């Protein structure tokens, strides 16, 4: 969130309602789905989060022209490379 804010971005948080992480961003996109707690299998929540992120990323990409998008994607990739745990 710090890197995003330093670059003037609005931070969107995709998490369940009531999550303490919701306060970490500027906008909270609630991704709620009732899951059974009889076993640990958060697959539905993960797919729901991924779907929201894919919709947002596609929408932004469609609004930017490719000359504007490519340098932004490369810059983001370079900054995230140092955050990897590998």
C-alpha positions as protocol buffer text, in pm:
chain_id: "A"
residue {
  index: 1
  type: UNK
  ca { x: 0 y: 0 z: 0 }
}
residue {
  index: 2
  type: UNK
  ca { x: 289 y: 236 z: 68 }
}
residue {
  index: 3
  type: UNK
  ca { x: 433 y: 200 z: -284 }
}
residue {
  index: 4
  type: UNK
  ca { x: 90 y: 248 z: -438 }
}
residue {
  index: 5
  type: UNK
  ca { x: 19 y: 561 z: -236 }
}
residue {
  index: 6
  type: UNK
  ca { x: 365 y: 705 z: -312 }
}
residue {
  index: 7
  type: UNK
  ca { x: 274 y: 681 z: -679 }
}
residue {
  index: 8
  type: UNK
  ca { x: -57 y: 858 z: -626 }
}
residue {
  index: 9
  type: UNK
  ca { x: -278 y: 549 z: -639 }
}
residue {
  index: 10
  type: UNK
  ca { x: -601 y: 494 z: -457 }
}
residue {
  index: 11
  type: UNK
  ca { x: -567 y: 169 z: -262 }
}
residue {
  index: 12
  type: UNK
  ca { x: -844 y: -86 z: -305 }
}
residue {
  index: 13
  type: UNK
  ca { x: -871 y: -365 z: -49 }
}
residue {
  index: 14
  type: UNK
  ca { x: -1046 y: -686 z: -148 }
}
residue {
  index: 15
  type: UNK
  ca { x: -1135 y: -876 z: 166 }
}
residue {
  index: 16
  type: UNK
  ca { x: -1432 y: -998 z: 365 }
}
residue {
  index: 17
  type: UNK
  ca { x: -1659 y: -758 z: 549 }
}
residue {
  index: 18
  type: UNK
  ca { x: -1543 y: -706 z: 904 }
}
residue {
  index: 19
  type: UNK
  ca { x: -1180 y: -792 z: 824 }
}
residue {
  index: 20
  type: UNK
  ca { x: -916 y: -578 z: 998 }
}
residue {
  index: 21
  type: UNK
  ca { x: -746 y: -546 z: 658 }
}
residue {
  index: 22
  type: UNK
  ca { x: -1040 y: -343 z: 527 }
}
residue {
  index: 23
  type: UNK
  ca { x: -902 y: -31 z: 698 }
}
residue {
  index: 24
  type: UNK
  ca { x: -566 y: -62 z: 516 }
}
residue {
  index: 25
  type: UNK
  ca { x: -702 y: 86 z: 195 }
}
residue {
  index: 26
  type: UNK
  ca { x: -893 y: 382 z: 68 }
}
residue {
  index: 27
  type: UNK
  ca { x: -1174 y: 170 z: -78 }
}
residue {
  index: 28
  type: UNK
  ca { x: -1293 y: -163 z: 56 }
}
residue {
  index: 29
  type: UNK
  ca { x: -1444 y: -409 z: -191 }
}
residue {
  index: 30
  type: UNK
  ca { x: -1620 y: -668 z: 22 }
}
residue {
  index: 31
  type: UNK
  ca { x: -1584 y: -1023 z: -105 }
}
residue {
  index: 32
  type: UNK
  ca { x: -1821 y: -1218 z: 114 }
}
residue {
  index: 33
  type: UNK
  ca { x: -1921 y: -1577 z: 62 }
}
residue {
  index: 34
  type: UNK
  ca { x: -2050 y: -1820 z: 321 }
}
residue {
  index: 35
  type: UNK
  ca { x: -1805 y: -2107 z: 349 }
}
residue {
  index: 36
  type: UNK
  ca { x: -1837 y: -2415 z: 561 }
}
residue {
  index: 37
  type: UNK
  ca { x: -1597 y: -2421 z: 853 }
}
residue {
  index: 38
  type: UNK
  ca { x: -1606 y: -2797 z: 901 }
}
residue {
  index: 39
  type: UNK
  ca { x: -1281 y: -2815 z: 704 }
}
residue {
  index: 40
  type: UNK
  ca { x: -1026 y: -2560 z: 593 }
}
residue {
  index: 41
  type: UNK
  ca { x: -1094 y: -2502 z: 225 }
}
residue {
  index: 42
  type: UNK
  ca { x: -1115 y: -2132 z: 134 }
}
residue {
  index: 43
  type: UNK
  ca { x: -1128 y: -2204 z: -239 }
}
residue {
  index: 44
  type: UNK
  ca { x: -1452 y: -2012 z: -301 }
}
residue {
  index: 45
  type: UNK
  ca { x: -1315 y: -1700 z: -133 }
}
residue {
  index: 46
  type: UNK
  ca { x: -990 y: -1720 z: -328 }
}
residue {
  index: 47
  type: UNK
  ca { x: -1173 y: -1752 z: -658 }
}
residue {
  index: 48
  type: UNK
  ca { x: -1404 y: -1465 z: -566 }
}
residue {
  index: 49
  type: UNK
  ca { x: -1105 y: -1241 z: -485 }
}
residue {
  index: 50
  type: UNK
  ca { x: -932 y: -1340 z: -808 }
}
residue {
  index: 51
  type: UNK
  ca { x: -1245 y: -1266 z: -1010 }
}
residue {
  index: 52
  type: UNK
  ca { x: -1272 y: -916 z: -861 }
}
residue {
  index: 53
  type: UNK
  ca { x: -903 y: -846 z: -929 }
}
residue {
  index: 54
  type: UNK
  ca { x: -932 y: -974 z: -1288 }
}
residue {
  index: 55
  type: UNK
  ca { x: -1234 y: -751 z: -1355 }
}
residue {
  index: 56
  type: UNK
  ca { x: -1054 y: -446 z: -1216 }
}
residue {
  index: 57
  type: UNK
  ca { x: -731 y: -516 z: -1405 }
}
residue {
  index: 58
  type: UNK
  ca { x: -913 y: -574 z: -1733 }
}
residue {
  index: 59
  type: UNK
  ca { x: -1119 y: -257 z: -1692 }
}
residue {
  index: 60
  type: UNK
  ca { x: -811 y: -45 z: -1628 }
}
residue {
  index: 61
  type: UNK
  ca { x: -619 y: -203 z: -1917 }
}
residue {
  index: 62
  type: UNK
  ca { x: -906 y: -138 z: -2158 }
}
residue {
  index: 63
  type: UNK
  ca { x: -917 y: 229 z: -2060 }
}
residue {
  index: 64
  type: UNK
  ca { x: -545 y: 285 z: -2119 }
}
residue {
  index: 65
  type: UNK
  ca { x: -382 y: 280 z: -2459 }
}
residue {
  index: 66
  type: UNK
  ca { x: -98 y: 31 z: -2503 }
}
residue {
  index: 67
  type: UNK
  ca { x: 171 y: 302 z: -2527 }
}
residue {
  index: 68
  type: UNK
  ca { x: 68 y: 425 z: -2184 }
}
residue {
  index: 69
  type: UNK
  ca { x: 9 y: 80 z: -2032 }
}
residue {
  index: 70
  type: UNK
  ca { x: 335 y: -100 z: -2118 }
}
residue {
  index: 71
  type: UNK
  ca { x: 573 y: 134 z: -1929 }
}
residue {
  index: 72
  type: UNK
  ca { x: 340 y: 132 z: -1628 }
}
residue {
  index: 73
  type: UNK
  ca { x: 331 y: -248 z: -1622 }
}
residue {
  index: 74
  type: UNK
  ca { x: 710 y: -271 z: -1651 }
}
residue {
  index: 75
  type: UNK
  ca { x: 756 y: -20 z: -1366 }
}
residue {
  index: 76
  type: UNK
  ca { x: 515 y: -216 z: -1147 }
}
residue {
  index: 77
  type: UNK
  ca { x: 691 y: -543 z: -1229 }
}
residue {
  index: 78
  type: UNK
  ca { x: 1032 y: -394 z: -1142 }
}
residue {
  index: 79
  type: UNK
  ca { x: 909 y: -264 z: -806 }
}
residue {
  index: 80
  type: UNK
  ca { x: 739 y: -589 z: -712 }
}
residue {
  index: 81
  type: UNK
  ca { x: 1047 y: -796 z: -802 }
}
residue {
  index: 82
  type: UNK
  ca { x: 1227 y: -673 z: -488 }
}
residue {
  index: 83
  type: UNK
  ca { x: 930 y: -779 z: -272 }
}
residue {
  index: 84
  type: UNK
  ca { x: 938 y: -1144 z: -376 }
}
residue {
  index: 85
  type: UNK
  ca { x: 1036 y: -1407 z: -121 }
}
residue {
  index: 86
  type: UNK
  ca { x: 1232 y: -1622 z: -366 }
}
